[in-house]
PDB file of C-alpha atoms in Angstrom:
ATOM      1  CA  MET A1213      70.523  15.332  78.099  1.00  0.00           C
ATOM      2  CA  SER A1214      73.479  14.088  79.658  1.00  0.00           C
ATOM      3  CA  SER A1215      71.835  13.785  82.957  1.00  0.00           C
ATOM      4  CA  PHE A1216      68.625  11.923  81.265  1.00  0.00           C
ATOM      5  CA  LEU A1217      71.356   9.392  79.718  1.00  0.00           C
ATOM      6  CA  ASP A1218      73.134   8.808  83.087  1.00  0.00           C
ATOM      7  CA  ARG A1219      69.859   7.761  84.790  1.00  0.00           C
ATOM      8  CA  LEU A1220      68.854   5.569  81.955  1.00  0.00           C
ATOM      9  CA  ARG A1221      72.554   4.241  82.074  1.00  0.00           C
ATOM     10  CA  ARG A1222      72.867   3.376  85.950  1.00  0.00           C
ATOM     11  CA  ARG A1223      70.546   2.806  88.463  1.00  0.00           C
ATOM     12  CA  PRO A1224      70.861   1.844  92.089  1.00  0.00           C
ATOM     13  CA  SER A1225      71.178  -1.403  92.764  1.00  0.00           C
ATOM     14  CA  GLN A1226      68.359  -2.247  96.343  1.00  0.00           C
ATOM     15  CA  GLU A1227      69.777  -5.319  96.845  1.00  0.00           C
ATOM     16  CA  TYR A1228      72.647  -4.357  99.409  1.00  0.00           C
ATOM     17  CA  GLN A1229      73.008  -0.572 100.415  1.00  0.00           C
ATOM     18  CA  PRO A1230      74.996  -0.139 103.483  1.00  0.00           C
ATOM     19  CA  VAL A1231      75.208   3.498 104.880  1.00  0.00           C
ATOM     20  CA  GLY A1232      76.821   5.858 102.484  1.00  0.00           C
ATOM     21  CA  HIS A1233      77.362   3.345  99.586  1.00  0.00           C
ATOM     22  CA  ARG A1234      75.327   3.029  96.594  1.00  0.00           C
ATOM     23  CA  GLU A1235      76.032   0.673  94.041  1.00  0.00           C
ATOM     24  CA  GLU A1236      75.192   1.375  90.459  1.00  0.00           C
ATOM     25  CA  HIS A1237      75.055  -1.197  87.487  1.00  0.00           C
ATOM     26  CA  PHE A1238      73.857  -1.262  83.644  1.00  0.00           C
ATOM     27  CA  GLU A1239      70.236  -2.255  83.172  1.00  0.00           C
ATOM     28  CA  SER A1240      67.903  -3.091  80.211  1.00  0.00           C
ATOM     29  CA  ALA A1241      71.551  -3.857  78.352  1.00  0.00           C
ATOM     30  CA  GLU A1242      69.446  -6.307  75.803  1.00  0.00           C
ATOM     31  CA  VAL A1243      66.844  -3.653  74.934  1.00  0.00           C
ATOM     32  CA  VAL A1244      69.462  -0.907  74.495  1.00  0.00           C
ATOM     33  CA  ARG A1245      71.554  -2.861  72.515  1.00  0.00           C
ATOM     34  CA  ASP A1246      68.683  -3.773  70.092  1.00  0.00           C
ATOM     35  CA  ALA A1247      67.665  -0.311  69.751  1.00  0.00           C
ATOM     36  CA  ILE A1248      71.113   0.309  69.076  1.00  0.00           C
ATOM     37  CA  ILE A1249      71.274  -2.078  66.182  1.00  0.00           C
ATOM     38  CA  GLY A1250      67.818  -1.069  64.884  1.00  0.00           C
ATOM     39  CA  LEU A1251      68.620   2.670  64.809  1.00  0.00           C
ATOM     40  CA  SER A1252      72.187   2.051  63.495  1.00  0.00           C
ATOM     41  CA  ASP A1253      71.154   0.422  60.662  1.00  0.00           C
ATOM     42  CA  GLY A1254      68.096   2.377  60.059  1.00  0.00           C
ATOM     43  CA  LEU A1255      69.948   5.467  59.901  1.00  0.00           C
ATOM     44  CA  THR A1256      72.425   4.699  57.665  1.00  0.00           C
ATOM     45  CA  VAL A1257      71.222   2.198  55.041  1.00  0.00           C
ATOM     46  CA  PRO A1258      67.911   4.239  54.137  1.00  0.00           C
ATOM     47  CA  PHE A1259      70.262   7.058  53.895  1.00  0.00           C
ATOM     48  CA  ALA A1260      72.602   5.645  51.510  1.00  0.00           C
ATOM     49  CA  LEU A1261      70.098   4.259  49.356  1.00  0.00           C
ATOM     50  CA  ALA A1262      68.351   7.495  49.123  1.00  0.00           C
ATOM     51  CA  ALA A1263      71.762   9.318  48.409  1.00  0.00           C
ATOM     52  CA  GLY A1264      72.182   6.877  45.953  1.00  0.00           C
ATOM     53  CA  LEU A1265      68.645   7.090  44.021  1.00  0.00           C
ATOM     54  CA  SER A1266      68.911  11.162  44.286  1.00  0.00           C
ATOM     55  CA  SER A1267      71.445  10.765  42.101  1.00  0.00           C
ATOM     56  CA  LEU A1268      68.869  10.012  39.090  1.00  0.00           C
ATOM     57  CA  GLY A1269      67.278  13.141  40.077  1.00  0.00           C
ATOM     58  CA  VAL A1270      63.718  12.278  40.941  1.00  0.00           C
ATOM     59  CA  SER A1271      62.126  12.593  44.417  1.00  0.00           C
ATOM     60  CA  LYS A1272      59.454  10.188  43.737  1.00  0.00           C
ATOM     61  CA  ILE A1273      62.071   7.194  42.787  1.00  0.00           C
ATOM     62  CA  VAL A1274      64.034   8.205  46.153  1.00  0.00           C
ATOM     63  CA  VAL A1275      60.474   7.788  47.941  1.00  0.00           C
ATOM     64  CA  TYR A1276      58.949   4.794  46.164  1.00  0.00           C
ATOM     65  CA  GLY A1277      62.636   2.658  46.769  1.00  0.00           C
ATOM     66  CA  GLY A1278      63.371   4.210  50.291  1.00  0.00           C
ATOM     67  CA  ALA A1279      59.656   3.205  51.277  1.00  0.00           C
ATOM     68  CA  ALA A1280      60.159  -0.205  49.816  1.00  0.00           C
ATOM     69  CA  GLU A1281      63.757  -0.639  51.691  1.00  0.00           C
ATOM     70  CA  LEU A1282      62.746   0.560  54.789  1.00  0.00           C
ATOM     71  CA  VAL A1283      59.488  -1.656  55.035  1.00  0.00           C
ATOM     72  CA  SER A1284      61.564  -4.791  54.126  1.00  0.00           C
ATOM     73  CA  GLY A1285      63.997  -4.020  56.243  1.00  0.00           C
ATOM     74  CA  ALA A1286      62.299  -3.395  59.228  1.00  0.00           C
ATOM     75  CA  ILE A1287      60.547  -6.724  58.976  1.00  0.00           C
ATOM     76  CA  SER A1288      63.858  -8.630  57.936  1.00  0.00           C
ATOM     77  CA  MET A1289      65.638  -7.006  60.958  1.00  0.00           C
ATOM     78  CA  GLY A1290      63.085  -7.820  63.280  1.00  0.00           C
ATOM     79  CA  LEU A1291      62.604 -10.944  62.288  1.00  0.00           C
ATOM     80  CA  GLY A1292      66.804 -11.555  62.598  1.00  0.00           C
ATOM     81  CA  GLY A1293      66.215 -10.497  66.421  1.00  0.00           C
ATOM     82  CA  TYR A1294      63.349 -12.976  66.802  1.00  0.00           C
ATOM     83  CA  LEU A1295      65.191 -15.741  65.590  1.00  0.00           C
ATOM     84  CA  ALA A1296      68.654 -14.550  67.542  1.00  0.00           C
ATOM     85  CA  ALA A1297      66.695 -14.533  70.340  1.00  0.00           C
ATOM     86  CA  ARG A1298      64.837 -18.098  69.677  1.00  0.00           C
ATOM     87  CA  SER A1299      68.413 -19.789  68.986  1.00  0.00           C
ATOM     88  CA  GLU A1300      69.989 -18.637  72.567  1.00  0.00           C
ATOM     89  CA  MET A1301      66.905 -19.902  74.222  1.00  0.00           C
ATOM     90  CA  ASP A1302      67.102 -23.316  72.421  1.00  0.00           C
ATOM     91  CA  HIS A1303      71.024 -23.046  73.234  1.00  0.00           C
ATOM     92  CA  TYR A1304      70.082 -22.732  77.152  1.00  0.00           C
ATOM     93  CA  LYS A1305      67.572 -24.971  76.720  1.00  0.00           C
ATOM     94  CA  THR A1306      69.366 -28.341  74.926  1.00  0.00           C
ATOM     95  CA  GLU A1307      72.868 -27.128  77.289  1.00  0.00           C
ATOM     96  CA  ARG A1308      70.511 -27.652  80.391  1.00  0.00           C
ATOM     97  CA  MET A1309      69.372 -31.028  79.567  1.00  0.00           C
ATOM     98  CA  ARG A1310      73.157 -31.897  79.165  1.00  0.00           C
ATOM     99  CA  GLU A1311      74.080 -30.436  82.804  1.00  0.00           C
ATOM    100  CA  GLU A1312      70.835 -32.381  83.849  1.00  0.00           C
ATOM    101  CA  ARG A1313      72.195 -35.387  82.761  1.00  0.00           C
ATOM    102  CA  GLU A1314      75.622 -35.026  84.002  1.00  0.00           C
ATOM    103  CA  VAL A1315      74.831 -33.861  87.242  1.00  0.00           C
ATOM    104  CA  GLU A1316      72.775 -37.090  87.478  1.00  0.00           C
ATOM    105  CA  GLU A1317      75.596 -39.706  85.747  1.00  0.00           C
ATOM    106  CA  CYS A1318      78.689 -38.042  86.763  1.00  0.00           C
ATOM    107  CA  PRO A1319      78.043 -36.061  90.173  1.00  0.00           C
ATOM    108  CA  GLN A1320      81.696 -36.724  91.286  1.00  0.00           C
ATOM    109  CA  ASP A1321      82.947 -35.185  88.186  1.00  0.00           C
ATOM    110  CA  GLU A1322      80.980 -32.260  88.641  1.00  0.00           C
ATOM    111  CA  GLU A1323      82.096 -31.898  92.422  1.00  0.00           C
ATOM    112  CA  ASP A1324      85.518 -31.625  90.538  1.00  0.00           C
ATOM    113  CA  GLU A1325      84.458 -28.687  88.463  1.00  0.00           C
ATOM    114  CA  ILE A1326      83.053 -26.597  91.095  1.00  0.00           C
ATOM    115  CA  VAL A1327      86.279 -26.910  93.050  1.00  0.00           C
ATOM    116  CA  GLU A1328      87.805 -25.811  89.819  1.00  0.00           C
ATOM    117  CA  ILE A1329      85.742 -22.750  89.032  1.00  0.00           C
ATOM    118  CA  LEU A1330      86.423 -21.482  92.335  1.00  0.00           C
ATOM    119  CA  GLU A1331      89.912 -22.786  93.343  1.00  0.00           C
ATOM    120  CA  PRO A1332      91.453 -19.683  91.806  1.00  0.00           C
ATOM    121  CA  TYR A1333      89.769 -17.635  94.431  1.00  0.00           C
ATOM    122  CA  GLY A1334      91.609 -19.337  97.312  1.00  0.00           C
ATOM    123  CA  LEU A1335      89.034 -21.664  97.999  1.00  0.00           C
ATOM    124  CA  ASP A1336      90.227 -25.595  98.553  1.00  0.00           C
ATOM    125  CA  ARG A1337      87.931 -28.504  98.568  1.00  0.00           C
ATOM    126  CA  GLU A1338      87.803 -28.633 102.085  1.00  0.00           C
ATOM    127  CA  ALA A1339      86.498 -25.052 102.144  1.00  0.00           C
ATOM    128  CA  LEU A1340      83.907 -25.518  99.272  1.00  0.00           C
ATOM    129  CA  GLN A1341      82.546 -28.846 100.911  1.00  0.00           C
ATOM    130  CA  PRO A1342      79.699 -27.531 102.340  1.00  0.00           C
ATOM    131  CA  LEU A1343      78.591 -26.069  99.343  1.00  0.00           C
ATOM    132  CA  ILE A1344      78.953 -28.892  97.436  1.00  0.00           C
ATOM    133  CA  ASP A1345      76.667 -30.719 100.195  1.00  0.00           C
ATOM    134  CA  GLN A1346      73.955 -28.317  99.828  1.00  0.00           C
ATOM    135  CA  LEU A1347      74.007 -28.143  96.202  1.00  0.00           C
ATOM    136  CA  LYS A1348      73.770 -32.340  95.792  1.00  0.00           C
ATOM    137  CA  SER A1349      70.554 -31.974  98.146  1.00  0.00           C
ATOM    138  CA  ASP A1350      68.881 -29.892  95.512  1.00  0.00           C
ATOM    139  CA  PRO A1351      70.077 -30.946  92.004  1.00  0.00           C
ATOM    140  CA  GLU A1352      67.953 -28.260  90.405  1.00  0.00           C
ATOM    141  CA  LYS A1353      69.693 -25.695  92.283  1.00  0.00           C
ATOM    142  CA  PHE A1354      73.131 -27.701  91.431  1.00  0.00           C
ATOM    143  CA  VAL A1355      72.153 -27.469  87.210  1.00  0.00           C
ATOM    144  CA  ASP A1356      71.363 -23.620  88.278  1.00  0.00           C
ATOM    145  CA  PHE A1357      74.956 -23.304  89.346  1.00  0.00           C
ATOM    146  CA  MET A1358      76.485 -25.100  86.760  1.00  0.00           C
ATOM    147  CA  MET A1359      74.963 -23.069  84.321  1.00  0.00           C
ATOM    148  CA  LYS A1360      75.906 -19.890  86.065  1.00  0.00           C
ATOM    149  CA  PHE A1361      79.629 -20.555  86.809  1.00  0.00           C
ATOM    150  CA  GLU A1362      80.360 -23.104  84.344  1.00  0.00           C
ATOM    151  CA  LEU A1363      78.974 -22.457  81.210  1.00  0.00           C
ATOM    152  CA  ASN A1364      78.308 -18.546  82.013  1.00  0.00           C
ATOM    153  CA  LEU A1365      74.382 -18.744  80.762  1.00  0.00           C
ATOM    154  CA  GLU A1366      71.026 -17.576  82.180  1.00  0.00           C
ATOM    155  CA  MET A1367      67.746 -18.634  81.517  1.00  0.00           C
ATOM    156  CA  PRO A1368      66.948 -15.838  78.370  1.00  0.00           C
ATOM    157  CA  ASP A1369      63.227 -13.831  79.337  1.00  0.00           C
ATOM    158  CA  PRO A1370      60.862 -16.352  77.449  1.00  0.00           C
ATOM    159  CA  ARG A1371      59.578 -13.019  76.127  1.00  0.00           C
ATOM    160  CA  ARG A1372      62.615 -12.075  75.023  1.00  0.00           C
ATOM    161  CA  SER A1373      62.263 -13.158  71.184  1.00  0.00           C
ATOM    162  CA  TRP A1374      58.967 -10.930  70.297  1.00  0.00           C
ATOM    163  CA  ILE A1375      60.487  -7.550  72.404  1.00  0.00           C
ATOM    164  CA  SER A1376      63.898  -8.104  70.579  1.00  0.00           C
ATOM    165  CA  ALA A1377      61.839  -8.314  67.057  1.00  0.00           C
ATOM    166  CA  LEU A1378      59.878  -5.345  68.204  1.00  0.00           C
ATOM    167  CA  THR A1379      62.642  -3.328  69.238  1.00  0.00           C
ATOM    168  CA  ILE A1380      64.744  -3.682  66.153  1.00  0.00           C
ATOM    169  CA  GLY A1381      62.259  -3.517  63.757  1.00  0.00           C
ATOM    170  CA  SER A1382      60.750  -0.485  65.034  1.00  0.00           C
ATOM    171  CA  SER A1383      64.067   0.977  65.611  1.00  0.00           C
ATOM    172  CA  TYR A1384      65.052   0.473  62.202  1.00  0.00           C
ATOM    173  CA  PHE A1385      61.764   2.056  60.963  1.00  0.00           C
ATOM    174  CA  ILE A1386      61.846   5.042  63.059  1.00  0.00           C
ATOM    175  CA  GLY A1387      65.803   5.581  61.975  1.00  0.00           C
ATOM    176  CA  GLY A1388      64.802   4.878  58.108  1.00  0.00           C
ATOM    177  CA  LEU A1389      62.362   7.546  58.214  1.00  0.00           C
ATOM    178  CA  ILE A1390      64.561  10.397  59.159  1.00  0.00           C
ATOM    179  CA  PRO A1391      66.553  10.525  55.872  1.00  0.00           C
ATOM    180  CA  LEU A1392      63.569   9.788  53.810  1.00  0.00           C
ATOM    181  CA  LEU A1393      61.413  12.617  54.773  1.00  0.00           C
ATOM    182  CA  PRO A1394      62.996  15.360  52.688  1.00  0.00           C
ATOM    183  CA  TYR A1395      62.161  13.332  49.802  1.00  0.00           C
ATOM    184  CA  VAL A1396      58.367  13.256  50.535  1.00  0.00           C
ATOM    185  CA  PHE A1397      58.230  17.121  51.012  1.00  0.00           C
ATOM    186  CA  MET A1398      60.297  18.393  48.032  1.00  0.00           C
ATOM    187  CA  GLU A1399      60.199  17.687  44.247  1.00  0.00           C
ATOM    188  CA  ASP A1400      63.791  18.737  43.780  1.00  0.00           C
ATOM    189  CA  ALA A1401      66.071  15.643  44.550  1.00  0.00           C
ATOM    190  CA  THR A1402      69.410  17.275  44.728  1.00  0.00           C
ATOM    191  CA  LEU A1403      68.092  20.048  47.448  1.00  0.00           C
ATOM    192  CA  ALA A1404      66.218  17.097  49.457  1.00  0.00           C
ATOM    193  CA  LEU A1405      69.670  15.201  49.809  1.00  0.00           C
ATOM    194  CA  TYR A1406      71.326  18.246  50.997  1.00  0.00           C
ATOM    195  CA  ILE A1407      68.687  18.668  53.588  1.00  0.00           C
ATOM    196  CA  SER A1408      69.066  14.917  54.228  1.00  0.00           C
ATOM    197  CA  ILE A1409      72.339  15.117  54.597  1.00  0.00           C
ATOM    198  CA  ALA A1410      72.538  17.357  57.011  1.00  0.00           C
ATOM    199  CA  VAL A1411      69.372  16.205  59.220  1.00  0.00           C
ATOM    200  CA  THR A1412      70.697  12.610  58.973  1.00  0.00           C
ATOM    201  CA  SER A1413      74.515  13.985  59.921  1.00  0.00           C
ATOM    202  CA  LEU A1414      72.907  15.668  63.252  1.00  0.00           C
ATOM    203  CA  THR A1415      71.004  12.656  63.974  1.00  0.00           C
ATOM    204  CA  LEU A1416      74.150  10.666  63.555  1.00  0.00           C
ATOM    205  CA  LEU A1417      75.963  12.885  65.642  1.00  0.00           C
ATOM    206  CA  ILE A1418      73.373  12.987  68.387  1.00  0.00           C
ATOM    207  CA  PHE A1419      72.383   8.918  68.217  1.00  0.00           C
ATOM    208  CA  GLY A1420      76.246   8.156  68.517  1.00  0.00           C
ATOM    209  CA  TYR A1421      76.772  10.636  71.263  1.00  0.00           C
ATOM    210  CA  ALA A1422      73.821   9.057  73.112  1.00  0.00           C
ATOM    211  CA  LYS A1423      74.922   5.465  72.521  1.00  0.00           C
ATOM    212  CA  SER A1424      78.342   6.325  73.994  1.00  0.00           C
ATOM    213  CA  ARG A1425      76.817   7.979  76.651  1.00  0.00           C
ATOM    214  CA  LEU A1426      75.151   4.821  77.768  1.00  0.00           C
ATOM    215  CA  ILE A1427      77.914   2.356  77.314  1.00  0.00           C
ATOM    216  CA  ASN A1428      81.234   4.184  77.326  1.00  0.00           C
ATOM    217  CA  PRO A1429      80.517   7.565  78.594  1.00  0.00           C
ATOM    218  CA  LYS A1430      84.589   8.705  78.384  1.00  0.00           C
ATOM    219  CA  GLY A1431      84.441   7.856  74.603  1.00  0.00           C
ATOM    220  CA  ALA A1432      81.062   9.972  73.870  1.00  0.00           C
ATOM    221  CA  PHE A1433      82.822  12.506  71.414  1.00  0.00           C
ATOM    222  CA  LYS A1434      84.652   9.984  69.253  1.00  0.00           C
ATOM    223  CA  GLY A1435      81.631   7.627  69.533  1.00  0.00           C
ATOM    224  CA  ALA A1436      79.657  10.441  67.699  1.00  0.00           C
ATOM    225  CA  ILE A1437      82.224  10.961  64.974  1.00  0.00           C
ATOM    226  CA  GLN A1438      82.946   7.348  64.433  1.00  0.00           C
ATOM    227  CA  THR A1439      78.800   6.677  63.987  1.00  0.00           C
ATOM    228  CA  LEU A1440      78.771   9.821  61.511  1.00  0.00           C
ATOM    229  CA  LEU A1441      81.865   8.850  59.529  1.00  0.00           C
ATOM    230  CA  ILE A1442      80.086   5.520  58.887  1.00  0.00           C
ATOM    231  CA  GLY A1443      77.145   6.665  57.758  1.00  0.00           C
ATOM    232  CA  ALA A1444      78.463   9.067  55.328  1.00  0.00           C
ATOM    233  CA  LEU A1445      81.024   6.681  53.929  1.00  0.00           C
ATOM    234  CA  ALA A1446      77.897   4.098  53.274  1.00  0.00           C
ATOM    235  CA  ALA A1447      75.893   6.988  51.797  1.00  0.00           C
ATOM    236  CA  GLY A1448      79.062   7.887  49.900  1.00  0.00           C
ATOM    237  CA  ALA A1449      79.679   4.865  48.263  1.00  0.00           C
ATOM    238  CA  SER A1450      75.840   4.315  47.490  1.00  0.00           C
ATOM    239  CA  TYR A1451      75.912   7.890  45.595  1.00  0.00           C
ATOM    240  CA  GLY A1452      78.775   7.048  43.470  1.00  0.00           C
ATOM    241  CA  ILE A1453      78.210   3.495  42.700  1.00  0.00           C
ATOM    242  CA  VAL A1454      74.621   4.859  41.144  1.00  0.00           C
ATOM    243  CA  TYR A1455      76.120   8.075  39.642  1.00  0.00           C
ATOM    244  CA  LEU A1456      78.564   5.918  37.881  1.00  0.00           C
ATOM    245  CA  LEU A1457      76.266   3.511  36.263  1.00  0.00           C
ATOM    246  CA  PRO A1458      75.026   4.031  32.778  1.00  0.00           C
ATOM    247  CA  SER A1459      72.034   5.853  32.329  1.00  0.00           C
ATOM    248  CA  GLU A1460      69.279   4.930  29.528  1.00  0.00           C
ATOM    249  CA  ASN A1461      70.823   7.130  27.199  1.00  0.00           C
ATOM    250  CA  ASP A1462      73.985   5.435  26.942  1.00  0.00           C
ATOM    251  CA  PHE A1463      72.346   2.100  25.805  1.00  0.00           C
TER     252      PHE A1463
END
């Protein structure tokens, strides 16, 4: 698994490869981030809900409640990812329109901003003048430069909203199925709870380790433990709350 994760995490850059040199950078960060968000919530929220409902002692209730939460949660998470990506695109378009207006109406101020941005790197106005003249000859490139280096914004992928929605929603659904499956095949809710805890705990450990290997390889073991503890805390809280609520015999 480690070698597979290493290949996914880092791929060589093809832009510039001197002899004996390989540049490696993280790719597909946005898709990986969305999958992590979906799986994290999918493994913890339905797990916590199933653990809580299992205190009622009826597997069918857990399955029905868990299935309803799983579908609604996946849709909600997917819509959240879609809206977030659309907001990112709208923000970029708004800032670009503002920057286009500034380049057209206040070119001198924009030139001064270029100097302010690059001056800390040892480049004065005289050294930057050829660059400024080149950018002035192409207003669109001028705006591109300011968007990237002044505002640190890049044009989002137009397909990003749908990709994000599908990635987060499907990841949530897949993650949420794992803690619910034991209740589907077992009538004894208590036994199903124990198996669900074991299977989900193992899955949380593997997921936490894989996630950390992609993002921070040195902290892979710590990430696995943290992910497991978060899931256990959520499930324990949910189980305790439902267990402590008065039953219908108490009324």
